[in-house]
Amino acid sequence: MTVREATENDWPQIWPIFRDIVREQTTFAYDPGMSEDEARRTWLRGEPARTVVAVADDQVLGTANMYPNRAGPGSHVASASFMVDSAARGRRVGRTLVEDMIAWARRREFVAVQFNAVVETNTAAVQLYENLGFRTIGIAPGAFRHPSEGDVGLRIMWLDLREN
């Protein structure tokens, strides 16, 4: 598996992953009725952001986008979003994408990475992030409406790149 910059030509493989995850409504606070064009604009960001795909045998297994968390005074902190095809889960695709993002953030001289909205019930993601050194610095209780769990918290997770 390799991680490389995403191109418009990757969109036909990214879209089904994006669509299915968003429609599931368990990990992303995106509108499940979002059109494909809206999704493409949301996911395939230009500079200073970066969008990548994890690929094996020309098959997109997962994708990530990364960017400054905020503009101006907040632009020294990175953020990112990750999506892994359901058929590729358990194959270290997520870990590979997160490690790539951390390396990118270091190259770009960000001082930290902040994930603003990690759904509390997404235990696989929480465990992965914690294993890579992230810590929860706050929880917005009930901020995510999960389709089967009801209102659950959104974690704010932080990795200080100056400490590692």
PDB file of C-alpha atoms in Angstrom:
ATOM      1  CA  MET A   1       0.000   0.000   0.000  1.00  0.00           C
ATOM      2  CA  THR A   2       1.220   3.481  -0.852  1.00  0.00           C
ATOM      3  CA  VAL A   3      -0.051   6.936  -0.017  1.00  0.00           C
ATOM      4  CA  ARG A   4       0.040   9.514  -2.776  1.00  0.00           C
ATOM      5  CA  GLU A   5      -1.481  12.843  -3.683  1.00  0.00           C
ATOM      6  CA  ALA A   6      -5.073  12.475  -4.840  1.00  0.00           C
ATOM      7  CA  THR A   7      -6.052  13.685  -8.299  1.00  0.00           C
ATOM      8  CA  GLU A   8      -9.396  14.393  -9.949  1.00  0.00           C
ATOM      9  CA  ASN A   9      -8.988  10.979 -11.625  1.00  0.00           C
ATOM     10  CA  ASP A  10      -9.225   9.349  -8.179  1.00  0.00           C
ATOM     11  CA  TRP A  11     -12.623  10.887  -7.459  1.00  0.00           C
ATOM     12  CA  PRO A  12     -14.665   8.022  -9.000  1.00  0.00           C
ATOM     13  CA  GLN A  13     -13.092   5.697  -6.393  1.00  0.00           C
ATOM     14  CA  ILE A  14     -13.160   8.225  -3.532  1.00  0.00           C
ATOM     15  CA  TRP A  15     -16.820   9.132  -4.028  1.00  0.00           C
ATOM     16  CA  PRO A  16     -18.352   5.747  -3.052  1.00  0.00           C
ATOM     17  CA  ILE A  17     -16.206   5.659   0.117  1.00  0.00           C
ATOM     18  CA  PHE A  18     -17.184   9.245   0.985  1.00  0.00           C
ATOM     19  CA  ARG A  19     -20.866   8.727   0.122  1.00  0.00           C
ATOM     20  CA  ASP A  20     -21.235   5.512   2.137  1.00  0.00           C
ATOM     21  CA  ILE A  21     -19.465   6.868   5.235  1.00  0.00           C
ATOM     22  CA  VAL A  22     -21.431  10.120   5.224  1.00  0.00           C
ATOM     23  CA  ARG A  23     -24.764   8.366   4.656  1.00  0.00           C
ATOM     24  CA  GLU A  24     -23.972   5.992   7.531  1.00  0.00           C
ATOM     25  CA  GLN A  25     -24.058   9.066   9.838  1.00  0.00           C
ATOM     26  CA  THR A  26     -21.903   7.422  12.530  1.00  0.00           C
ATOM     27  CA  THR A  27     -18.546   9.187  12.163  1.00  0.00           C
ATOM     28  CA  PHE A  28     -18.870  12.425  10.148  1.00  0.00           C
ATOM     29  CA  ALA A  29     -21.069  15.437  10.774  1.00  0.00           C
ATOM     30  CA  TYR A  30     -21.578  16.023   7.050  1.00  0.00           C
ATOM     31  CA  ASP A  31     -25.020  16.365   5.489  1.00  0.00           C
ATOM     32  CA  PRO A  32     -26.005  12.883   4.243  1.00  0.00           C
ATOM     33  CA  GLY A  33     -27.924  14.580   1.432  1.00  0.00           C
ATOM     34  CA  MET A  34     -24.783  16.299   0.145  1.00  0.00           C
ATOM     35  CA  SER A  35     -24.472  16.107  -3.635  1.00  0.00           C
ATOM     36  CA  GLU A  36     -21.488  14.538  -5.316  1.00  0.00           C
ATOM     37  CA  ASP A  37     -20.298  17.971  -6.500  1.00  0.00           C
ATOM     38  CA  GLU A  38     -20.520  19.358  -2.954  1.00  0.00           C
ATOM     39  CA  ALA A  39     -18.641  16.334  -1.662  1.00  0.00           C
ATOM     40  CA  ARG A  40     -15.877  16.758  -4.252  1.00  0.00           C
ATOM     41  CA  ARG A  41     -15.450  20.426  -3.320  1.00  0.00           C
ATOM     42  CA  THR A  42     -15.415  19.525   0.387  1.00  0.00           C
ATOM     43  CA  TRP A  43     -12.867  16.719   0.054  1.00  0.00           C
ATOM     44  CA  LEU A  44     -10.517  17.661  -2.790  1.00  0.00           C
ATOM     45  CA  ARG A  45      -9.048  20.808  -1.313  1.00  0.00           C
ATOM     46  CA  GLY A  46      -6.363  22.942  -2.906  1.00  0.00           C
ATOM     47  CA  GLU A  47      -3.351  24.581  -1.292  1.00  0.00           C
ATOM     48  CA  PRO A  48      -2.573  25.047   1.525  1.00  0.00           C
ATOM     49  CA  ALA A  49      -4.524  21.819   2.041  1.00  0.00           C
ATOM     50  CA  ARG A  50      -3.562  18.400   0.760  1.00  0.00           C
ATOM     51  CA  THR A  51      -5.709  15.404  -0.184  1.00  0.00           C
ATOM     52  CA  VAL A  52      -4.220  11.922  -0.457  1.00  0.00           C
ATOM     53  CA  VAL A  53      -5.286   8.375  -1.236  1.00  0.00           C
ATOM     54  CA  ALA A  54      -3.991   5.073   0.092  1.00  0.00           C
ATOM     55  CA  VAL A  55      -3.750   2.700  -2.852  1.00  0.00           C
ATOM     56  CA  ALA A  56      -2.955  -0.951  -3.486  1.00  0.00           C
ATOM     57  CA  ASP A  57      -3.028  -2.399  -6.999  1.00  0.00           C
ATOM     58  CA  ASP A  58      -4.599   0.826  -8.346  1.00  0.00           C
ATOM     59  CA  GLN A  59      -7.489   0.455  -5.889  1.00  0.00           C
ATOM     60  CA  VAL A  60      -8.237   3.354  -3.514  1.00  0.00           C
ATOM     61  CA  LEU A  61      -8.527   1.859  -0.020  1.00  0.00           C
ATOM     62  CA  GLY A  62      -8.837   5.107   1.863  1.00  0.00           C
ATOM     63  CA  THR A  63      -8.377   8.842   1.646  1.00  0.00           C
ATOM     64  CA  ALA A  64      -7.490  11.805   3.832  1.00  0.00           C
ATOM     65  CA  ASN A  65      -7.420  15.539   3.594  1.00  0.00           C
ATOM     66  CA  MET A  66      -5.282  17.777   5.762  1.00  0.00           C
ATOM     67  CA  TYR A  67      -5.146  21.512   6.216  1.00  0.00           C
ATOM     68  CA  PRO A  68      -4.510  24.324   8.687  1.00  0.00           C
ATOM     69  CA  ASN A  69      -7.110  24.006  11.440  1.00  0.00           C
ATOM     70  CA  ARG A  70      -7.967  27.707  11.191  1.00  0.00           C
ATOM     71  CA  ALA A  71      -6.831  30.692   9.185  1.00  0.00           C
ATOM     72  CA  GLY A  72      -4.647  33.508  10.462  1.00  0.00           C
ATOM     73  CA  PRO A  73      -3.641  33.115  14.106  1.00  0.00           C
ATOM     74  CA  GLY A  74      -4.721  29.447  14.092  1.00  0.00           C
ATOM     75  CA  SER A  75      -2.837  28.453  10.961  1.00  0.00           C
ATOM     76  CA  HIS A  76       0.116  26.942  12.869  1.00  0.00           C
ATOM     77  CA  VAL A  77      -2.085  23.992  13.965  1.00  0.00           C
ATOM     78  CA  ALA A  78      -3.024  21.291  11.455  1.00  0.00           C
ATOM     79  CA  SER A  79      -6.206  19.247  11.206  1.00  0.00           C
ATOM     80  CA  ALA A  80      -7.349  16.375   9.007  1.00  0.00           C
ATOM     81  CA  SER A  81     -10.146  13.987   8.111  1.00  0.00           C
ATOM     82  CA  PHE A  82      -9.842  10.315   7.179  1.00  0.00           C
ATOM     83  CA  MET A  83     -12.083   7.837   5.383  1.00  0.00           C
ATOM     84  CA  VAL A  84     -11.360   4.143   4.850  1.00  0.00           C
ATOM     85  CA  ASP A  85     -13.345   1.875   2.550  1.00  0.00           C
ATOM     86  CA  SER A  86     -15.352  -0.569   4.669  1.00  0.00           C
ATOM     87  CA  ALA A  87     -13.818  -3.504   2.742  1.00  0.00           C
ATOM     88  CA  ALA A  88     -10.300  -2.312   3.651  1.00  0.00           C
ATOM     89  CA  ARG A  89     -10.793  -1.816   7.386  1.00  0.00           C
ATOM     90  CA  GLY A  90      -8.460  -3.767   9.637  1.00  0.00           C
ATOM     91  CA  ARG A  91      -5.634  -3.576   7.074  1.00  0.00           C
ATOM     92  CA  ARG A  92      -3.767  -0.609   8.657  1.00  0.00           C
ATOM     93  CA  VAL A  93      -5.076   1.819   6.031  1.00  0.00           C
ATOM     94  CA  GLY A  94      -6.211   4.331   8.652  1.00  0.00           C
ATOM     95  CA  ARG A  95      -2.920   4.109  10.543  1.00  0.00           C
ATOM     96  CA  THR A  96      -0.952   4.608   7.330  1.00  0.00           C
ATOM     97  CA  LEU A  97      -3.022   7.687   6.435  1.00  0.00           C
ATOM     98  CA  VAL A  98      -2.692   9.209   9.917  1.00  0.00           C
ATOM     99  CA  GLU A  99       1.072   8.594   9.979  1.00  0.00           C
ATOM    100  CA  ASP A 100       1.367  10.226   6.550  1.00  0.00           C
ATOM    101  CA  MET A 101      -0.607  13.241   7.794  1.00  0.00           C
ATOM    102  CA  ILE A 102       1.604  13.614  10.872  1.00  0.00           C
ATOM    103  CA  ALA A 103       4.711  13.497   8.666  1.00  0.00           C
ATOM    104  CA  TRP A 104       3.148  16.148   6.387  1.00  0.00           C
ATOM    105  CA  ALA A 105       2.346  18.359   9.383  1.00  0.00           C
ATOM    106  CA  ARG A 106       5.948  18.084  10.585  1.00  0.00           C
ATOM    107  CA  ARG A 107       7.324  18.927   7.111  1.00  0.00           C
ATOM    108  CA  ARG A 108       5.036  21.949   6.974  1.00  0.00           C
ATOM    109  CA  GLU A 109       6.246  22.977  10.451  1.00  0.00           C
ATOM    110  CA  PHE A 110       2.881  22.880  12.173  1.00  0.00           C
ATOM    111  CA  VAL A 111       3.304  22.883  15.959  1.00  0.00           C
ATOM    112  CA  ALA A 112       0.371  20.571  16.645  1.00  0.00           C
ATOM    113  CA  VAL A 113      -2.513  18.613  15.153  1.00  0.00           C
ATOM    114  CA  GLN A 114      -6.059  19.111  16.416  1.00  0.00           C
ATOM    115  CA  PHE A 115      -9.008  16.950  15.496  1.00  0.00           C
ATOM    116  CA  ASN A 116     -12.106  19.016  16.230  1.00  0.00           C
ATOM    117  CA  ALA A 117     -14.847  16.397  16.124  1.00  0.00           C
ATOM    118  CA  VAL A 118     -13.985  12.746  16.769  1.00  0.00           C
ATOM    119  CA  VAL A 119     -17.241  10.937  17.487  1.00  0.00           C
ATOM    120  CA  GLU A 120     -16.989   9.314  20.917  1.00  0.00           C
ATOM    121  CA  THR A 121     -18.448   6.025  19.711  1.00  0.00           C
ATOM    122  CA  ASN A 122     -15.847   5.739  16.933  1.00  0.00           C
ATOM    123  CA  THR A 123     -13.668   3.677  19.247  1.00  0.00           C
ATOM    124  CA  ALA A 124     -11.382   2.362  16.494  1.00  0.00           C
ATOM    125  CA  ALA A 125     -10.408   5.918  15.520  1.00  0.00           C
ATOM    126  CA  VAL A 126     -10.043   7.071  19.133  1.00  0.00           C
ATOM    127  CA  GLN A 127      -7.791   4.104  19.923  1.00  0.00           C
ATOM    128  CA  LEU A 128      -5.690   4.660  16.786  1.00  0.00           C
ATOM    129  CA  TYR A 129      -5.205   8.349  17.550  1.00  0.00           C
ATOM    130  CA  GLU A 130      -4.315   7.622  21.173  1.00  0.00           C
ATOM    131  CA  ASN A 131      -1.815   4.962  20.065  1.00  0.00           C
ATOM    132  CA  LEU A 132      -0.163   7.614  17.888  1.00  0.00           C
ATOM    133  CA  GLY A 133       0.135  10.047  20.799  1.00  0.00           C
ATOM    134  CA  PHE A 134      -3.055  12.109  20.584  1.00  0.00           C
ATOM    135  CA  ARG A 135      -4.880  12.963  23.793  1.00  0.00           C
ATOM    136  CA  THR A 136      -8.436  14.109  24.351  1.00  0.00           C
ATOM    137  CA  ILE A 137      -8.441  17.702  25.566  1.00  0.00           C
ATOM    138  CA  GLY A 138     -12.189  18.119  25.717  1.00  0.00           C
ATOM    139  CA  ILE A 139     -15.530  16.587  24.865  1.00  0.00           C
ATOM    140  CA  ALA A 140     -18.580  18.424  23.590  1.00  0.00           C
ATOM    141  CA  PRO A 141     -21.296  16.290  25.244  1.00  0.00           C
ATOM    142  CA  GLY A 142     -24.176  15.264  23.022  1.00  0.00           C
ATOM    143  CA  ALA A 143     -22.828  17.263  20.063  1.00  0.00           C
ATOM    144  CA  PHE A 144     -23.270  14.419  17.551  1.00  0.00           C
ATOM    145  CA  ARG A 145     -26.609  12.817  16.776  1.00  0.00           C
ATOM    146  CA  HIS A 146     -25.758   9.131  16.229  1.00  0.00           C
ATOM    147  CA  PRO A 147     -28.480   7.141  14.417  1.00  0.00           C
ATOM    148  CA  SER A 148     -28.508   4.259  16.931  1.00  0.00           C
ATOM    149  CA  GLU A 149     -26.698   5.595  20.030  1.00  0.00           C
ATOM    150  CA  GLY A 150     -28.558   8.891  20.291  1.00  0.00           C
ATOM    151  CA  ASP A 151     -26.696  12.081  21.179  1.00  0.00           C
ATOM    152  CA  VAL A 152     -23.033  11.286  21.840  1.00  0.00           C
ATOM    153  CA  GLY A 153     -19.997  13.429  22.507  1.00  0.00           C
ATOM    154  CA  LEU A 154     -17.483  14.835  20.073  1.00  0.00           C
ATOM    155  CA  ARG A 155     -13.883  14.625  21.269  1.00  0.00           C
ATOM    156  CA  ILE A 156     -11.327  17.315  20.594  1.00  0.00           C
ATOM    157  CA  MET A 157      -8.043  15.453  20.195  1.00  0.00           C
ATOM    158  CA  TRP A 158      -4.577  17.025  20.252  1.00  0.00           C
ATOM    159  CA  LEU A 159      -1.064  16.002  19.277  1.00  0.00           C
ATOM    160  CA  ASP A 160       1.699  18.439  20.216  1.00  0.00           C
ATOM    161  CA  LEU A 161       4.363  18.038  17.526  1.00  0.00           C
ATOM    162  CA  ARG A 162       6.906  19.902  19.657  1.00  0.00           C
ATOM    163  CA  GLU A 163       6.845  17.104  22.273  1.00  0.00           C
ATOM    164  CA  ASN A 164       7.580  14.213  19.922  1.00  0.00           C
TER     165      ASN A 164
END
